[in-house]
Coordinates of C-alpha atoms and ligand atoms in Angstrom, one line a residue:
X929 CA 82.8 113.6 96.0
X930 CA 83.9 111.9 99.2
X931 CA 81.3 112.0 101.8
X932 CA 81.9 111.0 105.4
X933 CA 85.4 109.6 104.7
X934 CA 87.7 110.1 107.7
X935 CA 89.9 113.1 107.1
X936 CA 92.9 113.8 109.4
X937 CA 94.7 117.1 109.1
X938 CA 98.2 117.4 110.5
X939 CA 100.3 120.5 111.4
X940 CA 103.3 119.2 109.6
X941 CA 104.4 116.4 107.2
X942 CA 106.4 114.9 110.1
X943 CA 103.3 114.5 112.4
X944 CA 101.4 113.0 109.4
X945 CA 104.3 110.6 108.8
X946 CA 104.3 109.6 112.5
X947 CA 100.6 108.7 112.4
X948 CA 101.1 106.8 109.1
X949 CA 104.1 104.9 110.7
X950 CA 102.1 104.0 113.8
X951 CA 99.1 102.9 111.7
X952 CA 101.4 100.7 109.6
X953 CA 103.0 99.2 112.7
X954 CA 99.6 98.5 114.3
X955 CA 98.3 96.7 111.2
X956 CA 101.4 94.6 110.7
X957 CA 101.4 93.6 114.4
X958 CA 97.8 92.4 114.0
X959 CA 98.8 90.3 111.0
X960 CA 99.0 86.5 111.7
X961 CA 102.5 85.1 111.8
X962 CA 101.7 82.8 108.9
X963 CA 100.2 85.6 106.9
X964 CA 101.6 88.8 105.4
X965 CA 100.5 92.5 105.0
X966 CA 100.3 93.7 101.4
X967 CA 100.9 97.4 100.6
X968 CA 101.0 99.3 97.3
X969 CA 103.3 102.3 97.5
X970 CA 102.5 105.6 95.8
X971 CA 105.0 107.6 93.9
X972 CA 106.0 111.3 93.6
X973 CA 107.6 113.6 96.2
X974 CA 105.0 113.4 99.0
X975 CA 105.7 109.8 100.0
X976 CA 109.5 110.5 99.8
X977 CA 109.4 112.5 103.1
X978 CA 107.0 110.0 104.7
X979 CA 109.2 107.0 103.7
X980 CA 112.3 108.7 105.1
X981 CA 110.6 109.2 108.4
X982 CA 109.5 105.6 108.4
X983 CA 113.0 104.2 107.7
X984 CA 114.7 106.6 110.2
X985 CA 112.2 106.0 113.1
X986 CA 110.5 102.7 112.6
X987 CA 113.1 100.3 111.1
X988 CA 113.4 98.4 114.4
X989 CA 109.7 98.8 115.3
X990 CA 108.1 97.0 112.4
X991 CA 108.4 93.3 111.5
X992 CA 109.2 94.0 107.8
X993 CA 109.4 90.3 107.0
X994 CA 105.6 90.3 107.3
X995 CA 105.1 92.9 104.7
X996 CA 105.0 92.5 100.9
X997 CA 105.6 95.7 99.0
X998 CA 104.1 96.4 95.6
X999 CA 103.7 99.6 93.6
X1000 CA 100.6 101.5 92.6
X1001 CA 102.2 102.9 89.5
X1002 CA 105.6 103.3 87.9
X1003 CA 107.1 105.5 85.2
X1004 CA 108.4 103.5 82.2
X1005 CA 112.0 104.2 83.0
X1006 CA 114.9 102.0 84.3
X1007 CA 114.9 101.5 88.1
X1008 CA 118.0 103.7 88.6
X1009 CA 116.4 106.6 86.7
X1010 CA 115.6 109.7 88.9
X1011 CA 112.0 109.5 87.7
X1012 CA 111.6 106.0 89.0
X1013 CA 109.1 105.5 91.8
X1014 CA 111.0 102.3 92.8
X1015 CA 114.2 104.3 93.0
X1016 CA 112.5 106.9 95.2
X1017 CA 111.1 104.2 97.5
X1018 CA 114.4 102.3 97.5
X1019 CA 116.5 105.4 98.4
X1020 CA 114.1 106.6 101.1
X1021 CA 113.0 103.3 102.6
X1022 CA 113.6 99.9 101.1
X1023 CA 117.4 99.8 101.2
X1024 CA 117.3 101.2 104.8
X1025 CA 115.0 98.6 106.4
X1026 CA 115.4 94.9 107.1
X1027 CA 112.9 93.7 104.5
X1028 CA 113.7 90.4 102.5
X1029 CA 114.3 91.2 98.9
X1030 CA 111.8 88.6 97.8
X1031 CA 109.1 90.7 99.6
X1032 CA 109.5 93.6 97.1
X1033 CA 107.6 93.4 93.9
X1034 CA 108.8 96.1 91.6
X1035 CA 107.1 97.2 88.4
X1036 CA 109.8 96.8 85.8
X1037 CA 109.7 100.2 84.1
X1038 CA 112.5 99.2 81.8
X1039 CA 110.3 96.5 80.1
X1040 CA 107.9 96.9 77.2
X1041 CA 105.0 98.8 78.8
X1042 CA 102.2 96.6 77.4
X1043 CA 104.0 93.4 78.4
X1044 CA 104.9 94.8 81.8
X1045 CA 101.3 95.7 82.6
X1046 CA 100.3 92.1 81.8
X1047 CA 103.2 90.7 83.8
X1048 CA 102.5 92.8 86.8
X1049 CA 98.8 91.9 86.7
X1050 CA 99.9 88.3 87.1
X1051 CA 102.3 89.2 89.9
X1052 CA 99.4 90.8 91.8
X1053 CA 97.1 87.8 91.1
X1054 CA 99.6 85.3 92.3
X1055 CA 100.9 87.1 95.4
X1056 CA 97.8 88.8 96.9
X1057 CA 94.8 86.8 98.1
X1058 CA 91.7 87.6 96.1
X1059 CA 88.2 88.6 97.4
X1060 CA 85.3 88.5 94.9
X1061 CA 87.9 87.2 92.3
X1062 CA 90.1 90.4 92.6
X1063 CA 93.3 90.6 94.6
X1064 CA 92.7 92.6 97.8
X1065 CA 95.5 94.8 99.0
X1066 CA 95.6 95.3 102.8
X1067 CA 96.6 98.9 102.1
X1068 CA 97.0 101.1 99.0
X1069 CA 98.8 104.5 99.3
X1070 CA 97.6 107.1 96.8
X1071 CA 98.8 110.6 96.1
X1072 CA 96.8 113.4 94.4
X1073 CA 98.1 115.4 91.4
X1074 CA 97.1 119.0 91.0
X1075 CA 95.0 117.9 88.0
X1076 CA 93.2 115.4 90.2
X1077 CA 95.0 112.3 89.0
X1078 CA 95.9 109.5 91.2
X1079 CA 98.2 106.6 90.7
X1080 CA 98.9 107.3 87.0
X1081 CA 95.3 107.7 85.9
X1082 CA 95.0 111.2 84.5
X1083 CA 91.8 113.2 83.8
X1084 CA 92.1 112.7 80.1
X1085 CA 92.3 108.9 80.5
X1086 CA 89.6 108.3 83.2
X1087 CA 88.4 105.3 81.2
X1088 CA 91.5 103.5 82.5
X1089 CA 90.0 103.6 86.0
X1090 CA 87.2 101.4 84.7
X1091 CA 89.4 98.9 82.9
X1092 CA 88.6 95.2 83.2
X1093 CA 92.4 94.7 83.8
X1094 CA 94.2 95.3 87.1
X1095 CA 97.1 97.2 85.4
X1096 CA 97.1 99.4 82.4
X1097 CA 99.6 101.5 80.4
X1098 CA 98.9 105.3 80.9
X1099 CA 100.5 108.3 79.2
X1100 CA 101.3 111.5 81.1
X1101 CA 99.3 114.2 79.4
X1102 CA 102.1 116.8 79.3
X1103 CA 105.3 114.8 79.1
X1104 CA 103.8 111.9 77.1
X1105 CA 105.9 109.6 79.4
X1106 CA 104.4 106.1 79.5
X1107 CA 103.5 104.7 82.9
X1108 CA 102.2 101.5 84.3
X1109 CA 99.3 101.9 86.7
X1110 CA 96.9 99.9 88.8
X1111 CA 93.3 100.5 88.0
X1112 CA 90.0 101.1 89.8
X1113 CA 89.2 97.4 89.8
X1114 CA 91.9 96.6 92.3
X1115 CA 92.0 100.0 94.0
X1116 CA 88.4 99.9 95.0
X1117 CA 88.8 96.3 96.2
X1118 CA 91.4 97.3 98.9
X1119 CA 90.8 96.8 102.6
X1120 CA 92.2 100.3 103.3
X1121 CA 93.2 103.2 101.1
X1122 CA 95.2 106.1 102.4
X1123 CA 95.5 109.3 100.4
X1124 CA 98.6 111.2 101.4
X1125 CA 98.2 114.8 100.3
X1126 CA 100.4 117.7 101.4
X1127 CA 101.3 121.2 100.2
X1128 CA 99.3 124.3 99.3
X1129 CA 99.5 123.4 95.6
X1130 CA 97.0 120.6 96.3
X1131 CA 94.5 122.7 98.3
X1132 CA 92.4 123.8 95.3
X1133 CA 91.9 120.3 93.7
X1134 CA 91.4 118.7 97.1
X1135 CA 88.6 121.1 98.0
X1136 CA 86.8 120.2 94.8
X1137 CA 87.2 116.5 95.5
X1138 CA 86.3 116.5 99.2
X1139 CA 83.8 119.3 99.2
X1140 CA 80.5 117.5 99.7
X1141 CA 78.7 120.0 97.6
X1142 CA 80.6 118.9 94.5
X1143 CA 78.4 116.1 93.3
X1144 CA 80.0 115.8 89.9
X1145 CA 83.7 115.4 89.4
X1146 CA 85.9 114.6 86.5
X1147 CA 88.8 113.9 88.7
X1148 CA 90.1 110.3 88.7
X1149 CA 90.9 110.6 92.5
X1150 CA 87.2 111.2 93.1
X1151 CA 86.4 107.8 91.7
X1152 CA 88.4 106.1 94.6
X1153 CA 85.7 104.7 96.8
X1154 CA 86.5 101.2 98.2
X1155 CA 83.5 98.9 97.9
X1156 CA 84.0 97.2 101.3
X1157 CA 87.1 98.9 102.6
X1158 CA 88.1 102.1 104.3
X1159 CA 89.3 105.4 102.7
X1160 CA 91.2 107.8 104.9
X1161 CA 92.7 111.1 103.9
X1162 CA 96.0 112.2 105.7
X1163 CA 96.5 115.8 104.9
X1164 CA 98.8 118.6 106.1
X1165 CA 97.2 121.9 107.0
X1166 CA 98.5 123.5 103.8
X1167 CA 96.6 121.1 101.6
X1168 CA 93.4 121.4 103.6
X1169 CA 93.3 125.3 103.5
X1170 CA 90.4 125.6 101.0
X1171 CA 87.9 123.1 102.4
X1172 CA 84.4 124.5 102.2
X1173 CA 82.7 121.7 104.2
X1174 CA 84.2 121.5 107.6
X1175 CA 82.7 118.1 108.4
X1176 CA 83.2 116.6 111.8
X1177 CA 85.7 114.3 110.3
X1178 CA 88.4 116.9 110.3
X1179 CA 90.7 116.1 113.1
X1180 CA 93.7 118.3 113.9
X1181 CA 96.5 116.1 115.2
X1182 CA 98.9 117.8 117.5
Ligands
6PG1966 C1 103.4 109.3 90.5 C2 102.4 109.1 91.5 C3 101.3 110.2 91.4 C4 101.6 111.1 92.6 C5 100.9 112.4 92.5 C6 101.3 113.4 93.6 O1 103.9 108.3 90.0 O2 103.8 110.5 90.3 O3 101.9 108.0 91.8 O4 100.0 109.8 91.4 O5 101.1 110.4 93.8 O6 101.3 113.0 91.3 O7 102.7 113.5 93.5 P1 103.5 114.5 94.5 O8 103.4 113.9 95.9 O9 104.9 114.6 93.9 O10 102.8 115.9 94.5

């Protein structure tokens, strides 16, 4: 149940992507020259369109050398596999922008999953400043599955959200594919979390998560609630079709 969290609803994925790109530029421009802006990318098909927009329209508008790119989750496959979130991000964004290679911190899906979860946890700890002893991302992008999963925390493995670790090994409930995922410990420590949700196939689960009357929720995405940070929902009209509660947060962007 997400009460009073800013919700922005866009007529198209392109207008959503434009707002995301402008927000990213604004935040990077405000980052001190001797500092960097840390972002965890989400996977799946939604970000693909948004990353393409970013690389086609903002390559020369954003100082990419000030950004460090991490991943919120990864499928346990090699980086050139079509299932790889890194491959999707690389094809749609990373190889098209002028970002130093050393600023990209890939989850190595080809590694042993248990060892990789531990390795990536150390990568996060040593490359992102901590607040209250936990690395604090400047921005985490999250998607929403039709079953209410986010990152790679699925409804039948909600306990992973509460792990004492920053990264865990998850298993897709249908395909049994192993995944590496960040957990609630680091997610809810972020300065800003952006849910990027588009398409009518997400309308039903979204309404259950956002509808303020739904006080109980078994959905992992409903557990995302940054302790001291901001949570913003960027939705297209299709995904927002079944909202019951039309709070005053809903803003139609032209
Ligand atoms: C992944 C994602 C996952 C995704 C949702 C939505 O690795 O698949 O991190 O959490 O964001 O499943 O995916 P779509 O945008 O493809 O619907």
